Amino acid sequence: MSISQTRYHPHGYKNWFVNLPNFTFATGFRNIKTRTVVHHNRMKITVVGAGAVGATCADNIARRQLAQEVVLLDIKEGLSEGKALDMFQTATLCGFDTKITGSTNDYAKTAGSDVVVITSGLPRKPGMTREDLIGTNAKIVKGVTDNILQHSPEAIIIIVSNPMDTMTYLSLTTSGLAKNKLIGMGGILDSARFKTYLSLALDCPPNDIHGAVIGGHGDTTMIPLTRLATRNGVPVSQFLDDETLQKVAADTMVGGATLTKLIGTSAWYAPGAAVAELVESIVRDQKHVFTCCVSLEGEYGQSDICLGVPVVIGKNGWEAIIDYKLNDEEQAAFARSADAVRNMNDVLKTLEL
Ligand code: NAI
């Protein structure tokens, strides 16, 4: 595994001074499109499931130049090969040179992957909860995890398929993978939605907002931490009244359902970008703190469960849990969230996997 610690622009620009010759060239010959400085690392990343989320995720990973090769795998004949080729044909248009290949259920092609993202499974339809998907998706996620580890035993695995907290727990308890190498993605997305709704309420740029959503990745289990959210360091409660903050929290919690109702299926742009953000922190060893679903062993008062908490993400997967002090109300909400996820985990015992 080779890791670059340099921060790259999403489109491949290393930094402004490296890009200066390109800029000079472009201004001198305005009709010639210059290519960016391209960096190869040796990473191989597999994305399982070439549907809406998986394809968007692969696209984001390629554009950020996070790998030498991205493999997209799906069970539908030709789907991943077609999407991979279509995506690779944007390389000269978008200024990346990550190779993107497709595979119809041939795991040999994923061999030696450093990071694997599992998005295979049913998405929700309007009116469904994420939990309604458990029966079908548990079988898929277990089978995929087993196949992946046969060919990439050292991989860091990111679980996206829903109900994500339970799918992460399932992979952890059945695969024997070291706990730090298994990460459920949900909290990054929920936090992004939270920050977006706060920025809309404040009429300010989303990137001025800092805030996190912890707990389960479900409409009733997630906990937007409004008390700790800030606008560039100033608590948002100094600008927004309680009623508005409660509405922001409520909108965040049903953020996914709102989109499912509008689109007719589950969302993919923000989920795909959220996965890429997580993958970037791993392959560039950035040590970013994100809310991720990880195995708890006493942290936040919980054990034998995978749940969303702030973690440091680097080349070893999740490297530390930030176990900060919640107030009584937040701690009680976290315990309720854990109870609900634990009930869902119990359903796994009734399934033949
Ligand atoms: P989709 O239906 O567009 O794509 C799913 C793909 O998985 C399909 O192409 C299907 O052929 C493939 N697939 C099914 N079984 C497979 C198997 N055994 N091996 C390989 N591929 C298989 O669904 P979409 O919208 O991409 O969502 C995927 C999953 O991600 C859903 O479970 C959805 O609920 C979840 N999701 C999770 C989010 C999160 O924040 N954790 C956010 C958005 C979606």
Coordinates of N, CA and C and ligand atoms in Angstrom, one line a residue, residues 48-54 73-76 79 105 107 119-124 130 133 137 140 144 159-162 164 185-186 189 193 217 265-268 271, ligand 1:
V48 N -18.3 -2.5 -4.8 CA -19.3 -3.6 -5.1 C -20.7 -3.0 -5.2
G49 N -21.4 -3.3 -6.3 CA -22.7 -2.7 -6.6 C -22.4 -1.5 -7.5
A50 N -22.9 -1.7 -8.8 CA -22.7 -0.6 -9.8 C -24.0 0.2 -10.0
G51 N -24.8 0.2 -9.0 CA -26.0 1.0 -9.1 C -25.8 2.4 -8.9
A52 N -26.8 3.1 -8.4 CA -26.7 4.6 -8.3 C -25.6 5.0 -7.3
V53 N -25.6 4.5 -6.2 CA -24.6 4.9 -5.2 C -23.2 4.4 -5.5
G54 N -23.1 3.1 -5.9 CA -21.8 2.6 -6.3 C -21.1 3.3 -7.4
L73 N -17.9 -3.8 -9.4 CA -18.4 -5.2 -9.6 C -19.9 -5.2 -9.3
D74 N -20.6 -6.0 -10.1 CA -22.1 -6.1 -9.9 C -22.5 -7.5 -10.4
I75 N -23.7 -7.9 -9.9 CA -24.1 -9.3 -10.5 C -24.9 -9.1 -11.8
K76 N -25.3 -7.9 -12.1 CA -26.1 -7.8 -13.4 C -25.1 -7.8 -14.5
L79 N -23.4 -4.6 -16.6 CA -23.7 -3.3 -16.0 C -22.4 -2.6 -15.5
N105 N -19.5 -10.1 -11.4 CA -19.4 -11.1 -10.3 C -18.1 -11.9 -10.3
Y107 N -14.8 -12.1 -8.8 CA -14.0 -11.5 -7.7 C -12.5 -11.6 -7.9
T119 N -21.8 -1.5 -1.7 CA -23.0 -0.8 -1.9 C -24.1 -1.7 -2.5
S120 N -23.8 -3.0 -2.6 CA -24.7 -3.9 -3.2 C -26.0 -4.1 -2.3
G121 N -27.1 -4.2 -3.0 CA -28.3 -4.5 -2.2 C -29.5 -3.6 -2.6
L122 N -30.6 -3.8 -2.1 CA -31.8 -3.0 -2.4 C -31.7 -1.7 -1.8
P123 N -32.2 -0.6 -2.5 CA -32.4 0.7 -1.9 C -33.8 0.8 -1.5
R124 N -34.1 1.9 -0.7 CA -35.5 2.0 -0.2 C -36.3 2.7 -1.4
R130 N -35.1 2.2 6.2 CA -33.9 1.4 5.9 C -34.0 0.0 6.4
L133 N -35.1 -3.3 4.7 CA -34.3 -4.0 3.7 C -33.5 -5.2 4.2
N137 N -30.8 -7.7 2.1 CA -29.5 -7.1 2.1 C -28.5 -7.9 3.0
I140 N -27.0 -10.6 0.9 CA -26.1 -10.0 -0.1 C -24.8 -9.5 0.6
V144 N -21.0 -11.0 -0.2 CA -20.1 -10.1 -0.8 C -18.8 -10.0 0.1
I159 N -18.9 -0.3 4.6 CA -20.2 -0.8 4.4 C -21.2 0.4 4.1
V160 N -21.9 0.3 3.0 CA -22.9 1.4 2.7 C -24.3 0.8 2.7
S161 N -24.4 -0.4 2.3 CA -25.8 -1.0 2.2 C -26.6 -0.9 3.5
N162 N -27.9 -0.7 3.3 CA -28.7 -0.5 4.5 C -29.5 -1.8 4.9
M164 N -27.5 0.1 7.5 CA -26.0 0.1 7.5 C -25.4 -0.3 8.8
M185 N -20.5 3.6 6.6 CA -20.7 5.0 6.2 C -22.1 5.4 6.3
G186 N -22.4 6.4 7.1 CA -23.7 6.9 7.2 C -23.6 8.3 7.9
L189 N -22.6 11.3 5.7 CA -23.7 11.8 4.9 C -24.7 12.5 5.8
R193 N -25.8 16.5 5.5 CA -27.2 17.0 5.4 C -27.5 18.0 6.5
H217 N -27.8 5.2 11.8 CA -28.1 5.8 10.5 C -29.6 5.4 10.1
T265 N -36.6 6.9 -5.5 CA -35.6 5.9 -4.9 C -34.7 6.6 -4.1
S266 N -33.8 5.9 -3.5 CA -32.8 6.5 -2.5 C -31.8 7.4 -3.3
A267 N -31.3 8.4 -2.6 CA -30.4 9.4 -3.2 C -29.0 8.8 -3.5
W268 N -28.2 9.4 -4.3 CA -26.9 8.9 -4.6 C -25.8 9.9 -4.7
P271 N -24.5 10.6 -1.1 CA -23.9 9.3 -0.6 C -22.6 9.0 -1.3
Ligands
NAI1 P1 -29.2 0.3 -6.7 O1 -30.4 -0.6 -6.8 O2 -29.1 1.5 -7.7 O3 -27.9 -0.5 -6.8 C1 -27.6 -1.7 -6.1 C2 -26.8 -2.6 -7.0 O4 -26.4 -3.7 -6.2 C3 -27.6 -3.1 -8.2 O5 -26.9 -2.8 -9.4 C4 -27.6 -4.6 -8.0 O6 -27.5 -5.4 -9.2 C5 -26.3 -4.8 -7.1 N1 -26.3 -6.1 -6.4 C6 -27.3 -6.7 -5.8 N2 -26.9 -7.9 -5.3 C7 -25.6 -8.0 -5.6 C8 -24.6 -8.9 -5.3 N3 -24.8 -10.0 -4.6 N4 -23.3 -8.7 -5.7 C9 -23.0 -7.5 -6.4 N5 -23.9 -6.6 -6.7 C10 -25.2 -6.8 -6.3 O7 -29.2 0.9 -5.2 P2 -28.4 2.2 -4.7 O8 -29.3 3.3 -4.7 O9 -27.1 2.2 -5.3 O10 -28.3 1.8 -3.1 C11 -27.4 0.7 -2.7 C12 -27.5 0.5 -1.2 O11 -26.9 1.6 -0.5 C13 -28.9 0.4 -0.7 O12 -29.0 -0.7 0.3 C14 -29.2 1.7 -0.1 O13 -30.2 1.7 0.9 C15 -27.9 2.0 0.5 N6 -27.6 3.4 0.8 C16 -26.9 3.7 1.9 C17 -26.5 5.0 2.2 C18 -25.7 5.3 3.5 O14 -25.5 6.4 3.8 N7 -25.2 4.2 4.1 C19 -26.9 6.1 1.4 C20 -27.7 5.7 0.2 C21 -28.0 4.4 -0.1

